[in-house]
Backbone as numpy.savetxt, mean C-alpha at the origin, in Angstrom:
# Nx Ny Nz CAx CAy CAz Cx Cy Cz
-0.13 22.62 9.06 -1.08 21.82 8.68 -0.56 21.04 7.78
-0.56 19.42 7.71 -0.04 18.59 6.84 -1.02 18.69 5.79
-0.59 18.65 4.64 -1.60 18.25 3.25 -2.32 16.86 3.28
-3.46 17.17 2.97 -4.09 15.65 3.03 -3.56 14.50 1.88
-3.55 13.33 2.33 -3.50 12.43 1.38 -4.45 11.73 0.60
-4.08 11.56 -0.51 -5.16 11.15 -1.31 -5.36 9.70 -1.62
-6.82 9.05 -1.57 -7.15 7.80 -1.40 -8.01 7.63 -2.70
-7.71 6.76 -3.74 -8.52 6.31 -4.59 -9.03 5.00 -4.20
-10.41 5.12 -3.99 -11.47 4.15 -3.70 -12.04 3.51 -4.34
-11.99 2.31 -5.02 -12.62 1.67 -5.89 -13.78 0.70 -5.12
-15.02 0.62 -5.47 -16.04 -0.28 -4.78 -17.31 -0.39 -5.85
-17.72 -1.56 -6.32 -18.99 -1.30 -6.88 -20.11 -1.17 -6.08
-20.26 -1.58 -4.83 -21.45 -1.33 -4.18 -21.25 0.08 -3.65
-22.65 0.55 -4.07 -22.65 2.14 -3.77 -22.46 2.41 -2.30
-23.44 1.56 -1.59 -23.68 1.79 -0.22 -21.96 1.54 0.75
-21.27 0.27 0.06 -20.06 0.52 0.89 -19.21 1.31 0.57
-19.22 1.76 -1.14 -18.31 3.01 -1.03 -18.62 4.40 -0.32
-19.92 4.60 -0.17 -20.25 5.67 0.74 -19.61 5.71 2.12
-19.90 4.50 2.50 -19.44 4.22 3.95 -18.05 4.44 4.38
-17.25 3.66 3.12 -15.79 3.85 3.31 -15.41 5.38 3.38
-15.73 5.77 2.25 -15.47 7.12 1.70 -15.83 7.95 2.91
-16.84 8.03 3.63 -16.93 8.63 5.01 -16.06 8.52 6.07
-15.72 7.05 6.18 -14.99 6.66 7.50 -13.35 7.24 6.85
-12.81 7.33 5.82 -11.67 7.89 5.47 -11.84 9.44 5.44
-12.96 9.96 4.84 -12.79 11.55 5.14 -12.96 11.98 6.58
-13.54 11.23 7.14 -13.76 11.72 8.66 -12.24 11.58 9.53
-11.48 10.94 9.11 -10.04 10.89 9.32 -9.07 11.53 8.81
-9.55 12.57 7.72 -8.35 13.49 7.40 -8.19 13.27 6.07
-8.44 12.01 5.28 -8.18 11.76 4.07 -9.09 12.64 2.92
-8.35 12.50 2.15 -9.13 13.29 0.71 -9.54 11.89 -0.21
-10.62 11.80 -0.41 -11.18 10.38 -1.41 -11.64 10.45 -2.42
-11.00 9.90 -3.58 -11.54 9.66 -4.94 -12.49 8.73 -5.09
-13.56 8.49 -4.95 -14.44 7.42 -5.04 -14.97 7.26 -6.59
-14.78 5.69 -6.79 -15.02 5.38 -8.33 -15.81 4.01 -8.07
-16.77 3.51 -8.90 -17.63 2.44 -8.46 -17.07 1.64 -9.89
-16.27 1.96 -10.50 -15.66 0.79 -11.79 -14.30 1.01 -11.71
-13.59 -0.43 -12.43 -11.97 -0.35 -12.59 -11.77 0.59 -13.49
-12.73 0.80 -14.71 -12.38 1.87 -15.81 -12.26 3.17 -15.30
-13.32 3.74 -14.16 -13.30 4.94 -14.02 -11.77 4.97 -13.09
-11.38 4.06 -12.43 -10.12 4.36 -11.26 -9.10 4.44 -12.46
-8.78 3.68 -13.48 -7.76 3.99 -14.23 -7.96 5.02 -15.23
-8.86 5.58 -15.35 -8.98 7.00 -16.05 -8.45 8.01 -15.09
-8.88 7.84 -13.55 -8.11 8.61 -12.88 -6.78 8.82 -12.69
-6.29 7.49 -12.37 -4.96 7.33 -12.39 -4.05 7.97 -13.54
-4.69 7.82 -14.82 -3.88 8.19 -16.22 -3.96 9.38 -16.21
-4.84 10.23 -15.62 -4.84 11.68 -15.94 -4.09 12.47 -14.55
-3.97 11.57 -13.45 -3.24 12.28 -12.35 -1.70 12.27 -12.65
-1.06 13.24 -11.84 0.40 12.92 -11.78 1.05 12.23 -11.05
2.08 11.46 -11.45 2.63 10.24 -10.60 2.71 10.83 -8.90
2.53 10.46 -8.07 2.47 10.63 -6.46 1.32 11.62 -5.87
0.57 11.67 -7.06 -0.81 12.54 -6.51 -1.70 11.83 -5.69
-1.63 10.48 -6.16 -2.41 9.58 -5.35 -1.61 8.46 -4.62
-2.07 8.66 -3.28 -1.06 7.92 -2.25 -1.63 6.44 -1.83
-2.91 6.37 -2.35 -3.03 5.00 -2.20 -4.33 4.37 -3.09
-4.02 3.33 -3.45 -5.27 2.86 -4.29 -6.01 1.62 -3.23
-7.04 1.94 -3.04 -7.86 0.71 -2.05 -8.93 0.18 -3.14
-9.03 -0.75 -3.19 -9.76 -1.60 -3.97 -10.51 -2.78 -3.71
-11.60 -3.03 -3.86 -12.59 -4.57 -3.79 -11.72 -5.38 -4.83
-11.80 -6.62 -4.58 -11.31 -7.63 -5.58 -12.57 -7.88 -6.33
-13.60 -8.25 -5.98 -14.52 -8.39 -7.07 -15.40 -7.14 -7.63
-15.07 -7.02 -8.76 -15.46 -5.64 -9.40 -16.20 -6.34 -10.97
-17.05 -5.41 -11.41 -17.73 -5.94 -12.78 -16.55 -5.70 -13.84
-16.14 -6.21 -14.79 -15.36 -6.00 -16.02 -14.14 -6.32 -15.58
-13.55 -6.00 -14.50 -12.02 -6.19 -14.21 -11.76 -6.18 -12.56
-11.37 -7.45 -12.10 -11.52 -7.86 -10.93 -10.21 -6.70 -10.34
-9.95 -6.71 -8.71 -9.08 -5.97 -8.36 -7.41 -5.89 -8.43
-7.48 -7.69 -9.11 -5.89 -7.81 -9.14 -5.37 -7.14 -10.12
-6.32 -7.35 -11.27 -6.10 -6.57 -12.74 -5.96 -5.13 -12.72
-6.91 -4.42 -11.84 -6.82 -3.28 -11.86 -5.66 -2.81 -11.07
-5.02 -3.59 -10.26 -3.81 -3.15 -9.68 -2.73 -3.47 -10.30
-2.93 -4.10 -10.96 -1.42 -4.38 -12.28 -1.59 -3.47 -13.08
-2.58 -2.97 -13.68 -2.64 -1.91 -14.81 -2.03 -0.68 -14.12
-2.76 -0.47 -12.85 -2.33 0.96 -12.16 -0.78 0.88 -11.91
-0.30 -0.21 -11.40 1.22 0.07 -11.07 1.78 -0.25 -12.29
1.40 -0.68 -13.53 2.01 -0.45 -14.49 2.05 1.21 -15.26
1.21 1.90 -14.76 1.14 3.19 -14.87 1.66 4.09 -14.31
1.72 3.90 -12.87 2.51 4.49 -11.87 2.79 3.14 -10.87
4.09 2.67 -11.14 4.55 1.69 -10.36 5.20 1.97 -8.76
4.81 3.05 -8.18 5.15 3.61 -7.03 3.85 3.56 -5.89
2.71 3.72 -7.03 1.32 3.31 -6.29 1.38 2.28 -5.40
0.96 2.60 -3.93 0.63 1.51 -3.12 -0.76 1.06 -3.39
-0.97 -0.31 -3.14 -2.20 -0.66 -3.29 -2.77 -1.73 -2.34
-4.21 -1.60 -1.86 -4.55 -2.88 -0.75 -5.95 -3.12 -1.51
-6.19 -4.49 -1.42 -7.25 -5.05 -1.90 -8.14 -5.48 -0.77
-9.35 -5.04 -1.05 -10.13 -5.54 0.36 -11.65 -6.33 0.00
-11.91 -7.80 0.44 -12.80 -8.61 -0.32 -13.26 -8.95 0.72
-14.52 -9.23 0.60 -15.63 -10.23 1.56 -15.98 -11.34 1.41
-15.45 -11.92 0.12 -15.65 -12.97 -0.31 -14.69 -13.96 -0.36
-13.24 -13.38 -0.02 -12.24 -14.17 -0.18 -11.45 -13.86 1.26
-11.03 -15.23 1.96 -10.27 -15.23 3.27 -8.84 -15.12 3.35
-8.24 -15.38 2.28 -6.94 -15.43 2.07 -6.30 -14.58 1.09
-5.25 -14.51 1.36 -4.13 -13.45 0.65 -3.89 -14.05 -1.10
-4.41 -15.23 -0.81 -4.15 -15.95 -2.62 -4.59 -15.40 -3.82
-5.81 -15.02 -3.54 -6.43 -14.11 -4.82 -6.17 -12.67 -4.92
-5.52 -12.14 -4.00 -5.03 -10.68 -4.11 -3.66 -10.54 -4.05
-2.98 -11.68 -5.00 -1.60 -11.46 -5.15 -0.84 -10.10 -5.51
-1.58 -9.36 -6.40 -0.98 -8.02 -7.33 -0.98 -6.99 -5.96
-1.79 -6.84 -5.02 -1.57 -5.78 -3.66 -0.53 -5.73 -2.82
-0.41 -4.64 -2.13 0.68 -4.77 -1.41 0.24 -5.08 0.19
-1.38 -5.03 -0.05 -1.93 -5.73 1.51 -3.41 -6.24 1.07
-3.80 -7.00 2.05 -5.30 -7.49 1.63 -5.73 -7.65 2.92
-7.05 -7.10 2.79 -7.79 -7.24 4.15 -8.99 -7.75 3.86
-9.58 -8.82 4.67 -10.89 -9.15 4.51 -11.91 -8.64 5.23
-13.09 -8.46 4.26 -13.71 -7.21 4.51 -14.72 -7.75 6.40
-15.28 -8.81 6.14 -16.16 -9.24 7.50 -15.20 -9.63 8.54
-13.66 -9.87 8.15 -13.15 -10.27 9.70 -12.19 -9.25 10.05
-12.52 -8.04 9.62 -11.42 -7.10 9.86 -12.51 -5.73 10.57
-11.67 -5.22 11.29 -12.64 -3.82 11.83 -12.25 -2.63 11.10
-13.05 -1.78 11.27 -12.79 -0.23 10.50 -11.36 0.44 11.08
-10.99 0.13 12.49 -9.84 0.75 13.17 -8.69 -0.28 12.12
-8.91 -1.35 12.22 -7.60 -2.30 11.32 -7.41 -1.61 10.02
-8.65 -1.28 9.17 -8.76 -0.92 7.84 -7.89 0.42 7.92
-8.27 1.42 8.88 -7.67 2.86 8.95 -6.15 2.77 9.41
-5.65 1.51 10.14 -4.21 1.25 10.35 -3.43 0.91 9.24
-4.06 -0.08 8.45 -3.20 -0.62 7.00 -3.18 0.52 6.42
-4.18 1.34 6.18 -4.22 2.85 4.97 -3.12 3.61 5.58
-3.04 3.87 7.00 -1.94 4.78 7.65 -0.61 4.43 7.40
-0.39 2.84 7.44 0.92 2.36 7.28 1.50 2.27 5.97
0.52 1.92 4.73 0.83 2.10 3.48 0.75 3.42 2.88
0.36 4.34 3.36 0.17 5.58 2.99 1.65 6.52 3.58
2.13 5.88 4.68 3.27 6.16 5.20 4.74 5.52 4.68
4.32 4.33 4.51 5.11 3.97 3.37 5.91 4.33 2.02
4.81 4.62 1.22 4.67 5.46 0.05 5.51 6.78 0.32
5.34 7.59 1.10 5.82 8.72 1.47 7.67 8.49 1.76
7.93 7.40 2.39 9.37 7.13 2.41 10.04 7.62 4.00
11.34 7.37 4.21 11.69 7.88 5.33 11.94 9.52 5.34
11.82 9.79 6.58 11.56 11.62 6.96 12.98 12.28 6.50
13.88 11.28 6.95 15.35 12.06 6.62 16.30 10.96 6.07
17.54 11.57 5.38 18.36 10.59 4.66 19.25 9.90 5.92
19.20 8.60 5.85 19.96 7.88 6.81 21.54 8.03 6.54
22.41 8.34 7.23 24.03 8.42 7.01 24.36 6.81 6.87
25.34 6.51 6.06 25.87 5.61 5.62 27.05 4.97 6.75
27.00 3.82 7.25 27.79 3.53 8.34 29.22 3.81 8.16
29.80 4.29 9.11 31.24 4.77 9.01 32.35 3.37 8.59
33.21 3.76 7.61 33.90 2.31 7.08 35.22 2.64 8.27
35.43 1.61 8.47 36.55 1.57 9.58 37.94 0.63 8.70
38.92 0.85 9.10 40.32 0.59 8.71 40.60 -0.75 9.56
40.97 -1.69 9.42 41.16 -3.00 10.56 41.89 -3.83 9.77
42.74 -4.35 10.74 43.69 -5.79 10.10 42.84 -6.72 11.05
42.75 -7.69 9.78 41.99 -9.15 10.23 42.76 -9.77 11.41
42.24 -10.31 12.34 42.95 -10.72 13.56 43.22 -11.97 13.25
44.41 -12.69 13.17 45.05 -13.62 13.12 45.73 -14.45 14.12
45.09 -15.54 14.29 45.68 -16.07 15.54 47.05 -16.71 15.65
47.82 -16.49 16.76 49.01 -16.74 16.94 49.23 -18.19 16.58
50.22 -18.75 15.74 50.15 -20.08 15.73 51.17 -21.00 16.77
51.64 -20.38 17.54 52.09 -20.75 18.66 50.92 -20.83 19.81
49.97 -19.98 19.67 48.98 -20.14 20.88 47.98 -21.16 20.29
47.76 -20.91 19.25 46.52 -21.99 18.49 47.11 -23.58 18.68
48.48 -23.94 18.87 48.81 -25.39 19.00 48.68 -25.57 20.45
49.08 -24.66 21.38 49.05 -25.12 22.86 47.14 -25.28 23.18
46.53 -24.72 22.60 45.15 -24.88 23.18 44.67 -26.26 22.83
């Protein structure tokens, strides 16, 4: 059995946080739920690098928005993937610090789960090392001067 991937989920709306936590946990993820950016940063600082597989946060949070949270989180753990979800913003322009952006109302739960799956897989990296392409010794082909003039 594969170990569960851990998602740090940050959302100031308690009801939305509960629904998102339930959605992710029923798909086999371990969820650490936080209602504030400060709580999330404390969790990130106290965790060992690599123990959190994804930071999933709302853009609009009290005290510190999602972009600033992602910037600070990546300063603490640079390899931590992050996705910002927002119901008030329909473009990626406001969520530039994250690896992915998803508009809340315009996306389904299935799309959220797929983006989470992709980001968690990307963090994990390739399953096996890729062998470098073999180097070949070759002589560069030079056109024969006599045939080049005849053409």
